[in-house]
mmCIF file of C-alpha atoms in Angstrom:
data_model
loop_
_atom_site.group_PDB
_atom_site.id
_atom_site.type_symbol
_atom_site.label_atom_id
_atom_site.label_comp_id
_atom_site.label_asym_id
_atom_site.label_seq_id
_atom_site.Cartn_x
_atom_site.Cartn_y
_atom_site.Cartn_z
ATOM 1 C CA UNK A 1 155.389 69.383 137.903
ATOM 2 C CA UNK A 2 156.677 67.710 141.023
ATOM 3 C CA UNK A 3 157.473 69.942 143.648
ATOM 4 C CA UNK A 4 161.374 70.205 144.344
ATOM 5 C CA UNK A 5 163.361 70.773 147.835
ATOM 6 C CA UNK A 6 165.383 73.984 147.172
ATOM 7 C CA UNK A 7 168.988 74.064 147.394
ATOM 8 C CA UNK A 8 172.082 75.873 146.418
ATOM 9 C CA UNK A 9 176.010 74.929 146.834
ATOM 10 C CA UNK A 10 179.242 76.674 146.909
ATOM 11 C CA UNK A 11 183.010 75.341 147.424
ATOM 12 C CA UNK A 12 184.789 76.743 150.604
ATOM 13 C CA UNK A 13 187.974 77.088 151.512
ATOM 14 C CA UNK A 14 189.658 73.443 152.188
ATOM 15 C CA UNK A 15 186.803 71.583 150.843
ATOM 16 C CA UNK A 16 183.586 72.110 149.170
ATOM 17 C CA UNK A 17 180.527 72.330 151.108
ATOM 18 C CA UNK A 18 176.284 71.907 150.070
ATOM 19 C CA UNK A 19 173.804 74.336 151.516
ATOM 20 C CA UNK A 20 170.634 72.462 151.449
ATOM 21 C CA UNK A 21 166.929 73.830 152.273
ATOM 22 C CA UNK A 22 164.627 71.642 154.260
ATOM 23 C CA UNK A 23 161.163 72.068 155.653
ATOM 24 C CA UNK A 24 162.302 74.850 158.585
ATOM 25 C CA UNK A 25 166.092 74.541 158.077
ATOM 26 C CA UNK A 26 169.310 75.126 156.116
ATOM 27 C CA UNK A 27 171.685 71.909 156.402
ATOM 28 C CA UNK A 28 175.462 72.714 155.892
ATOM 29 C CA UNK A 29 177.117 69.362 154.366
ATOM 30 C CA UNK A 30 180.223 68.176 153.800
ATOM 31 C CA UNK A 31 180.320 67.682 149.913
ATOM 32 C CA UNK A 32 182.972 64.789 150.484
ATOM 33 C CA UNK A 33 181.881 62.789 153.198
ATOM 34 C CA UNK A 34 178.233 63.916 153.975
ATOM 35 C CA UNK A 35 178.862 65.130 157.254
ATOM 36 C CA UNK A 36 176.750 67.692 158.409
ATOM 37 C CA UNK A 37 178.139 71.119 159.624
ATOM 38 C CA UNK A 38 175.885 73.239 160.952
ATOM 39 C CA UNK A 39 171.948 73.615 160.721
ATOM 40 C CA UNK A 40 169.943 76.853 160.827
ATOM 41 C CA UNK A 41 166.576 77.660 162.090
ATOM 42 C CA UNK A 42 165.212 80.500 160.271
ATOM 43 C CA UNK A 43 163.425 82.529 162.948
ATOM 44 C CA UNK A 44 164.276 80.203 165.407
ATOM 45 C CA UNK A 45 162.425 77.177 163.815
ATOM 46 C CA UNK A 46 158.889 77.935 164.320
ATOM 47 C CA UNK A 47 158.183 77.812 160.544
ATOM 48 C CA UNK A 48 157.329 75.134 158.230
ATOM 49 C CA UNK A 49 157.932 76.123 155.380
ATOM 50 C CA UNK A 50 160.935 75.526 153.135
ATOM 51 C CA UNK A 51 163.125 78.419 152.448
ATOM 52 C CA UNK A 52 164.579 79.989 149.743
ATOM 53 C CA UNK A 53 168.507 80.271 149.436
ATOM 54 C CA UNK A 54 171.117 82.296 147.708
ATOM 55 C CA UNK A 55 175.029 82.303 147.966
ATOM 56 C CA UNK A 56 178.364 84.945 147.928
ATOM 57 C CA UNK A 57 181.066 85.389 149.134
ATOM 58 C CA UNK A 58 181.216 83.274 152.390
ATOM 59 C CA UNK A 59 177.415 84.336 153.434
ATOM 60 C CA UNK A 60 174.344 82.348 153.042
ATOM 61 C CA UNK A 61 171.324 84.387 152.295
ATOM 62 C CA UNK A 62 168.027 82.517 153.458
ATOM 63 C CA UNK A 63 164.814 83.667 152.862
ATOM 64 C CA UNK A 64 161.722 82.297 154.958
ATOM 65 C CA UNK A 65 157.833 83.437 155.042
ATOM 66 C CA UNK A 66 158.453 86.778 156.028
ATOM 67 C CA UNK A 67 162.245 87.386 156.207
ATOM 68 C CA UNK A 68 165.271 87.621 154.550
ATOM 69 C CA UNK A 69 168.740 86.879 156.965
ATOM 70 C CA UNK A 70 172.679 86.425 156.407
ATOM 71 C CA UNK A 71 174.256 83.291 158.010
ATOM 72 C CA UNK A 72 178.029 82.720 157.608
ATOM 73 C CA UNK A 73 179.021 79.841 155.298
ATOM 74 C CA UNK A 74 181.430 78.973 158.585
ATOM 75 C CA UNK A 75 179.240 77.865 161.796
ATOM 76 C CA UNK A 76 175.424 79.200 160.385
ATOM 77 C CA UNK A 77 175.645 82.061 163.137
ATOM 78 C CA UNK A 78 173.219 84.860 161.822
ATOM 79 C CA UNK A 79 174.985 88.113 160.499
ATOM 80 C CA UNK A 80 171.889 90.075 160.084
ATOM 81 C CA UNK A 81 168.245 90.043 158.863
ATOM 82 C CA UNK A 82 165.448 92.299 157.684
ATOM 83 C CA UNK A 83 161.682 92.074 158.194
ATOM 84 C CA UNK A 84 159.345 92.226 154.768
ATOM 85 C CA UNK A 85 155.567 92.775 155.070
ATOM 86 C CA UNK A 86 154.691 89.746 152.798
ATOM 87 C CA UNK A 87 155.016 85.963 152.405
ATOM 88 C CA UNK A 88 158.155 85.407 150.508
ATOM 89 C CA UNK A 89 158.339 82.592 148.006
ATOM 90 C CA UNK A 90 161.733 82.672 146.344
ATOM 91 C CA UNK A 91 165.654 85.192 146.158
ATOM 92 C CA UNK A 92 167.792 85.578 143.803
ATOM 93 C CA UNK A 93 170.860 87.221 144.089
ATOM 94 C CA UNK A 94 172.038 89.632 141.468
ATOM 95 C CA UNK A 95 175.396 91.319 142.239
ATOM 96 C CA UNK A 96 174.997 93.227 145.956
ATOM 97 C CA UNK A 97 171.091 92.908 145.326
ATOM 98 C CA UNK A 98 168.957 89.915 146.861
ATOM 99 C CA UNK A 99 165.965 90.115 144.362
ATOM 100 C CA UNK A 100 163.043 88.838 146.764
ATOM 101 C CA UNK A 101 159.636 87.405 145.125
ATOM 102 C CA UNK A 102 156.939 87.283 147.384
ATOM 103 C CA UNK A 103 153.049 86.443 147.321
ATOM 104 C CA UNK A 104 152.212 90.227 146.345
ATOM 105 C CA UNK A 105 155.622 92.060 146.141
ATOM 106 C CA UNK A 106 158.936 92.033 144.592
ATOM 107 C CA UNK A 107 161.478 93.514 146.927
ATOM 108 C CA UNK A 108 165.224 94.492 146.328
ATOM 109 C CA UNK A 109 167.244 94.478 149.418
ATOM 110 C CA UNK A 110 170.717 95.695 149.524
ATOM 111 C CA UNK A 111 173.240 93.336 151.055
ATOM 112 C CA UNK A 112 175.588 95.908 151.765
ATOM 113 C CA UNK A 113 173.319 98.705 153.488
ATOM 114 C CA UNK A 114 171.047 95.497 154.395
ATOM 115 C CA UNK A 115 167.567 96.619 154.066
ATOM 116 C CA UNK A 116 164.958 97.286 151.338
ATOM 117 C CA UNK A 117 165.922 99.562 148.707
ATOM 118 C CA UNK A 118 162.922 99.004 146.824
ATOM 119 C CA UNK A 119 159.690 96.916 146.341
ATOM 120 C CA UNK A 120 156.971 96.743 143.457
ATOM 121 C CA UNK A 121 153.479 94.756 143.938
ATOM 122 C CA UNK A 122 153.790 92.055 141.255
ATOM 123 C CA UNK A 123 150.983 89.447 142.338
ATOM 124 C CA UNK A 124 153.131 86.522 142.991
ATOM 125 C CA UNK A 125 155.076 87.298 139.306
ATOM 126 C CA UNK A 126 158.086 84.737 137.726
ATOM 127 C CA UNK A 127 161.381 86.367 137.527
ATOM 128 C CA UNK A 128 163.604 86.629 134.745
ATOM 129 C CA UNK A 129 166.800 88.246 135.294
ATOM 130 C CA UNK A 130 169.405 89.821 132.228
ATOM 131 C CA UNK A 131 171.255 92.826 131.415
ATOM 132 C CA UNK A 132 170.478 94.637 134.995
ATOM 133 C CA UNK A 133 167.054 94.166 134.190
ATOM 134 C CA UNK A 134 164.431 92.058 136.249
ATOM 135 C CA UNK A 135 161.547 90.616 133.748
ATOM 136 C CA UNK A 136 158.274 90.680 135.755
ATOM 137 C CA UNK A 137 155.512 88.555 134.700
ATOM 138 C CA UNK A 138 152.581 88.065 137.108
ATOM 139 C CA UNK A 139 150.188 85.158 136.588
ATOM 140 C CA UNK A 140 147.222 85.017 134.322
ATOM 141 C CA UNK A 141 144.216 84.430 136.571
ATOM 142 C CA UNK A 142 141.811 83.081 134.084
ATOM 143 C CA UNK A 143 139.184 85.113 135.233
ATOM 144 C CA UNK A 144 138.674 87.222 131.670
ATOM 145 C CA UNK A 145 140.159 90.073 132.771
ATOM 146 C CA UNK A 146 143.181 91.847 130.374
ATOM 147 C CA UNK A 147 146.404 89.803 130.215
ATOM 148 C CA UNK A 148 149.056 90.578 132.745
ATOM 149 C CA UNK A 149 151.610 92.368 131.430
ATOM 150 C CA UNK A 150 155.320 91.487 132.171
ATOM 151 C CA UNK A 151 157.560 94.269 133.079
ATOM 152 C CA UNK A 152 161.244 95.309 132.838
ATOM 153 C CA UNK A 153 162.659 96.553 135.953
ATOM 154 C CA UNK A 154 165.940 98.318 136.363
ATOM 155 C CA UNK A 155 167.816 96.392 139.025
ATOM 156 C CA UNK A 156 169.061 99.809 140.399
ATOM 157 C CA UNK A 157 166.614 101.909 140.800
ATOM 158 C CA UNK A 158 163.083 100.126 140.531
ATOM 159 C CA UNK A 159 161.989 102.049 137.902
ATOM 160 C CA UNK A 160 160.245 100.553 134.706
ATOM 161 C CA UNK A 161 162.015 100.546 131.418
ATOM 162 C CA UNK A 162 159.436 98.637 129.414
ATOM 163 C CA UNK A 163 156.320 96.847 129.311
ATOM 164 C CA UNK A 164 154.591 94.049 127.003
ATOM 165 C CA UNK A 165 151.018 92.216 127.831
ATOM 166 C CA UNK A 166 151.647 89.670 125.766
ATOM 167 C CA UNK A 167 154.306 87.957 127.555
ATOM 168 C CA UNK A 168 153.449 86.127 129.930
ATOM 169 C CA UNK A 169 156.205 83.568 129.957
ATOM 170 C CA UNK A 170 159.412 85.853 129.795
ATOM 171 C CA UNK A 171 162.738 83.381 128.874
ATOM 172 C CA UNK A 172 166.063 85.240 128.283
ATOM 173 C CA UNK A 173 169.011 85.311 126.406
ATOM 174 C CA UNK A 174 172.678 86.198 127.059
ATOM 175 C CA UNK A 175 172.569 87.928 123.294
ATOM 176 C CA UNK A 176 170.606 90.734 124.214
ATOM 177 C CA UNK A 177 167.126 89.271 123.818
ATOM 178 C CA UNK A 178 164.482 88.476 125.658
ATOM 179 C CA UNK A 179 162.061 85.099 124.404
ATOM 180 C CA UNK A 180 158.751 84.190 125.484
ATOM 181 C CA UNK A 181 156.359 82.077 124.815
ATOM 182 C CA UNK A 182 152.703 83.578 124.407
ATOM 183 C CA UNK A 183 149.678 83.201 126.435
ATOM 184 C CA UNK A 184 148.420 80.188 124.717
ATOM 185 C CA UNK A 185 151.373 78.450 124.095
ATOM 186 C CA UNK A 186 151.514 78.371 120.636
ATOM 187 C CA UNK A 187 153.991 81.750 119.556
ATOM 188 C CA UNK A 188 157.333 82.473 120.542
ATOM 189 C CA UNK A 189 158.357 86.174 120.592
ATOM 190 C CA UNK A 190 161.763 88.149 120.460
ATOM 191 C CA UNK A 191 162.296 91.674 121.674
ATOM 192 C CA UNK A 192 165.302 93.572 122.503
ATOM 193 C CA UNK A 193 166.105 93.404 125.887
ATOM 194 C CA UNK A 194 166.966 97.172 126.599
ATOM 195 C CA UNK A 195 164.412 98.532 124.189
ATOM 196 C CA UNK A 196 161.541 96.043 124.083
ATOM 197 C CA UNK A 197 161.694 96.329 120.231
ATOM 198 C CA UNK A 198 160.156 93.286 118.589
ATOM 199 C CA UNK A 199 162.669 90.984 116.394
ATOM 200 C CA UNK A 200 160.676 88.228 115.004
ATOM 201 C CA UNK A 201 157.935 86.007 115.998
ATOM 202 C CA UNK A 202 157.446 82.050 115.277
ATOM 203 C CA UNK A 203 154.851 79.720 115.611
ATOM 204 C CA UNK A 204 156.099 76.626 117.799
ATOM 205 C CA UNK A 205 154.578 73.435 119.035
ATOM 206 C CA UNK A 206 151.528 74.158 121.654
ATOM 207 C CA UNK A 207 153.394 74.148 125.285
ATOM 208 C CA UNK A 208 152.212 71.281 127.931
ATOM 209 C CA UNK A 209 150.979 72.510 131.282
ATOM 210 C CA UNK A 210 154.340 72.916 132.672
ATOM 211 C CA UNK A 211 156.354 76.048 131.693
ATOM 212 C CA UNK A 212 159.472 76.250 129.318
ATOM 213 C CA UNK A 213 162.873 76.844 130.552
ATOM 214 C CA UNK A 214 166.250 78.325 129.058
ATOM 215 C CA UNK A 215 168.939 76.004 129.191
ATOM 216 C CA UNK A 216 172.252 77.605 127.043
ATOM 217 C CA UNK A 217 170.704 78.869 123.724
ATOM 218 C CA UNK A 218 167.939 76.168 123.837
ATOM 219 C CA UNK A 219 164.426 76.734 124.720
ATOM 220 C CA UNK A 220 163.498 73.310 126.202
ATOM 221 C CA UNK A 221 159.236 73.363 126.339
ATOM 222 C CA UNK A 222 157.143 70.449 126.784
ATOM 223 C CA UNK A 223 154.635 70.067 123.829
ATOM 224 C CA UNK A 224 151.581 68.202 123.478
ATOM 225 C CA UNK A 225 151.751 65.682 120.187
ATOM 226 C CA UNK A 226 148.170 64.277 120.510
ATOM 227 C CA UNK A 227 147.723 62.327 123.906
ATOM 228 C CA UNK A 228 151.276 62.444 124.162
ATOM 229 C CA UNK A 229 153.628 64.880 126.063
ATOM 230 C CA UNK A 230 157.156 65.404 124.544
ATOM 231 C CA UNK A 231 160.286 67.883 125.512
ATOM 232 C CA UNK A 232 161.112 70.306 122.550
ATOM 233 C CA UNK A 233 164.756 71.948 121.878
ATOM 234 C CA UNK A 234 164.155 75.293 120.061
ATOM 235 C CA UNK A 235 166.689 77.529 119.131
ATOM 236 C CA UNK A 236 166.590 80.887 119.800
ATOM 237 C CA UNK A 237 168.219 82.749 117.116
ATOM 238 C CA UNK A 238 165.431 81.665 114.631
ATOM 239 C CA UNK A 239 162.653 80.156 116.858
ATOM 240 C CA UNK A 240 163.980 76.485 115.246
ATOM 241 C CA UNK A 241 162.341 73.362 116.837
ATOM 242 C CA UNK A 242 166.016 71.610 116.582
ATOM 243 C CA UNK A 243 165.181 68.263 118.701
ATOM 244 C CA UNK A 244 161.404 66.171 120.068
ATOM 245 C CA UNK A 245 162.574 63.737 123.056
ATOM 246 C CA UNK A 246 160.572 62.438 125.234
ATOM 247 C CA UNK A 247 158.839 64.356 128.266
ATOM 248 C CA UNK A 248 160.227 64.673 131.501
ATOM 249 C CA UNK A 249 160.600 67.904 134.206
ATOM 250 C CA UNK A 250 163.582 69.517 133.479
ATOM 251 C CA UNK A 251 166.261 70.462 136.457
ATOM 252 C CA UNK A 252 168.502 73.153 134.989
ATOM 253 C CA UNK A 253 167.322 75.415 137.761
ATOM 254 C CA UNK A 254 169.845 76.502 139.811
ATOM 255 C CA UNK A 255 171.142 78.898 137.194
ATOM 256 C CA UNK A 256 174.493 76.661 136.765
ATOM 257 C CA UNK A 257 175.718 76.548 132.801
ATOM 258 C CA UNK A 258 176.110 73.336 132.259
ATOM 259 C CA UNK A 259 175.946 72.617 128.565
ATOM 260 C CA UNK A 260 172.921 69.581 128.791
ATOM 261 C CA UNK A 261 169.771 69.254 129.842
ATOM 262 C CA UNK A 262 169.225 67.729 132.856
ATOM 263 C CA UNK A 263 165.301 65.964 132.997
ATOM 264 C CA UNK A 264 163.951 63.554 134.814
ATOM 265 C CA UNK A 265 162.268 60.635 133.149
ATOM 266 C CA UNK A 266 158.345 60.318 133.681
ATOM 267 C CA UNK A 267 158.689 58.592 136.683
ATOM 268 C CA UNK A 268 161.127 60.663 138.328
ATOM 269 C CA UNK A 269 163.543 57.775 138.763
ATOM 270 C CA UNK A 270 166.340 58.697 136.557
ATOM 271 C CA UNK A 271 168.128 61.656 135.019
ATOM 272 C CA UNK A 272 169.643 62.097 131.547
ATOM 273 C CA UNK A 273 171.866 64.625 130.386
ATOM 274 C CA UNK A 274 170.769 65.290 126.525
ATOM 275 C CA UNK A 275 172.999 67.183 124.463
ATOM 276 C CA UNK A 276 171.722 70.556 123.117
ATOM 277 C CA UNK A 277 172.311 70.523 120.001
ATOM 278 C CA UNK A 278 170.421 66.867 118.865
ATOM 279 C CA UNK A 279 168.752 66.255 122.388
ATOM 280 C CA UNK A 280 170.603 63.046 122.560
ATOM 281 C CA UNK A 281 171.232 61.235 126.019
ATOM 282 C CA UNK A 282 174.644 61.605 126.723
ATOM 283 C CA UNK A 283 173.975 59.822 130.340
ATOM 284 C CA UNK A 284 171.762 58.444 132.349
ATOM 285 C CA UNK A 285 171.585 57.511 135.877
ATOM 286 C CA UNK A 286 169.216 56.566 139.013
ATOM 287 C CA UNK A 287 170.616 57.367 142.188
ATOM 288 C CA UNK A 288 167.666 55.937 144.067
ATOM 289 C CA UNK A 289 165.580 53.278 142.872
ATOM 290 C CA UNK A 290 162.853 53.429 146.134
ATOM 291 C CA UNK A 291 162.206 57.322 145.428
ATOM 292 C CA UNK A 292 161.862 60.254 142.915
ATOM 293 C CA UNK A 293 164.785 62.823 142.568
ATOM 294 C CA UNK A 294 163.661 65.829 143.848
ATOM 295 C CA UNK A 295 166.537 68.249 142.807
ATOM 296 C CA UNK A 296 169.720 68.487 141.057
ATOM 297 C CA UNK A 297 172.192 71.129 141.511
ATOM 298 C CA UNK A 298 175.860 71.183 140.102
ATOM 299 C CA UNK A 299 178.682 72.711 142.121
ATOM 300 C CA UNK A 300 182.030 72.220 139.661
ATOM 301 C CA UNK A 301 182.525 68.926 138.570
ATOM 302 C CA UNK A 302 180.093 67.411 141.320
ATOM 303 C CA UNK A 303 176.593 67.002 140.753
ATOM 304 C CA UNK A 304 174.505 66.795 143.976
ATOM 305 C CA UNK A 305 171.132 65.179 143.532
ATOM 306 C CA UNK A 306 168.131 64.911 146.535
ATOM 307 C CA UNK A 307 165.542 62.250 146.353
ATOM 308 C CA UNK A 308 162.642 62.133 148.199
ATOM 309 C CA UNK A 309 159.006 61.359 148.532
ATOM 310 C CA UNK A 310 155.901 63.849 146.906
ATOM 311 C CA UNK A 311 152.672 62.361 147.951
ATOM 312 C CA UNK A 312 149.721 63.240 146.376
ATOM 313 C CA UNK A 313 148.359 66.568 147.830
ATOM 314 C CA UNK A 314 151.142 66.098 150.883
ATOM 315 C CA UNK A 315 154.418 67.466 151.915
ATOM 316 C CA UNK A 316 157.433 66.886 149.617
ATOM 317 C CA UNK A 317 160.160 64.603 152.020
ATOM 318 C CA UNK A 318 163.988 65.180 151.174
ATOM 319 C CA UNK A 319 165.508 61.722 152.341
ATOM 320 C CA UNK A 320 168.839 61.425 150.776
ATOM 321 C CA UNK A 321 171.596 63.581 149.470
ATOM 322 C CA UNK A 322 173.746 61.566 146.452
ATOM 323 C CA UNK A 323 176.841 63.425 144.988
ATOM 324 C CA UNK A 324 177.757 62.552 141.508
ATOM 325 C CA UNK A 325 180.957 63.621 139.864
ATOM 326 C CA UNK A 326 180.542 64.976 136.030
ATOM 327 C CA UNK A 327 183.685 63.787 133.984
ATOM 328 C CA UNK A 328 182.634 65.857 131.270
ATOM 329 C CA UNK A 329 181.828 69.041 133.462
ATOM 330 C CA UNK A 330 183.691 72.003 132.417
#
């Protein structure tokens, strides 16, 4: 999977503006003209690293290595931040709650009483978020050992509703399930999301090396059909392969409903839009022919697409920032 710059975008007051998340900054733009606004240093710059961003309500939350602040959407000043003993990796923000994954911790920090109200050790685990629960899912290490079990976590509180080591890919649903794909690919699984009562189990195609994602109702995973690699668009309510197209890394990340599946073709050149229903392209474009897109976030009708370089075993580089406008958005 080729590593993506992280971003996130909001409209403002008199204009709409994209918060964008470089190597040791957060760029402010101008979603009309480009023009930048303000840029922050997280911790005063002395960091590499790219940091993680959420939005609400007129504040920026950025999260870098080791801490989580609050800039205003305005001028970037810095509201407030709070330390965390571990090397953060990714926040989400759920409610008044900035959900924090880091290298051996989850933490839940409080936006309003801004500091930690609680934190878990996970082991670097994928979040899944649904029905005020947080799906846990730390990584299977290979080494022999017992599968990693994911866990649901009450938003609130911290404390554990339910467990399952066989899920190591948690997916969820709006309809009050949660889907996952089993360790070796070839299963998909449906329990209740409250409970953790099973629903029904189907065999699907063996998953790729890269991990499914929810898009709508549609489960798009890559597949392996012999030597080839393919996309697959499975239903949830029956664990239905509906649609096969061809592979591609998928970019309905930013947790914006959309209605189609944004992917990348092999290359990373160009991005289609396939319908989920029949996983037909409904468009295609390439904003850059000299270099791969990197990330595609939608903010309304505007779709706002960075392209860059990822050399092999290097740094990714964000070069340009291309804004799109969806005439079939809604």
């Amino acid at each position: 999977m080729v590593p993506r710059s992280r971003s996130a975008s909001t409209s403002t007051r008199g204009g709409s503006t994209a918060y964008i998340a470089l190597p040791g900054k957060v760029v402010a733009r101008d979603a009309t003209t480009g023009r930048t606004k303000w840029i922050y240093k997280p911790g005063g710059g002395v960091t590499t690293g790219t940091p993680s961003l959420a939005f609400a309500e007129g504040v920026v939350y950025v999260t870098d290595v080791g801490r989580v602040a609050a800039v205003t959407s305005g001028d970037g000043g810095e509201l407030w931040a709070v330390p965390l003993d571990d090397t953060t990796i990714t926040t989400v923000l759920v409610g008044r709650v900035l959900l924090v994954r880091a290298m051996l911790h989850l933490y839940a920090v409080s936006v309003d009483a801004k500091g930690i109200i609680w934190q878990k050790r996970t082991e670097q685990g994928e979040l899944h978020i649904g029905n005020g629960l947080v799906f846990v899912t730390p990584p299977d290490t290979g080494a022999g050992e017992a599968a990693p079990a994911t866990l649901a976590i009450s938003i609130d509180d911290g404390a554990v509703r339910w467990s399952d080591a066989s899920a190591p890919h948690a997916v969820l649903a709006a309809r009050n399930l949660v889907v996952y794909v089993s360790k070796d690919g070839e299963l998909l699984r449906a329990r209740s999301l409250d409970t953790g009562k099973k629903l029904y189990e189907k065999a699907i195609p063996r998953s790729a090396r890269n991990d499914p994602q929810l898009v709508g109702d549609i489960l798009v995973s890559p597949v392996s059909s012999g030597a080839e690699e393919e996309l697959a668009g499975i239903g949830l309510d029956h664990g239905t392969v509906r649609w096969r197209k061809p592979s591609g890394n998928i970019q309905n990340l930013d947790g914006t409903p959309y209605g189609k599946v944004l992917v990348t073709d092999p290359t990373n050149r160009s991005l289609r839009a396939l319908d989920l229903t029949t996983g037909e392209a409904r468009w295609t474009v390439t904003p850059d022919e000299k270099r791969m897109v990197l990330r595609a976030s939608r903010l309304g009708n505007l779709l706002f697409i960075i392209t860059g370089e990822s050399p092999l075993g290097g740094p990714v580089k964000a070069e340009r920032l291309y804004c799109l406008e969806l005439s079939d958005a809604t």
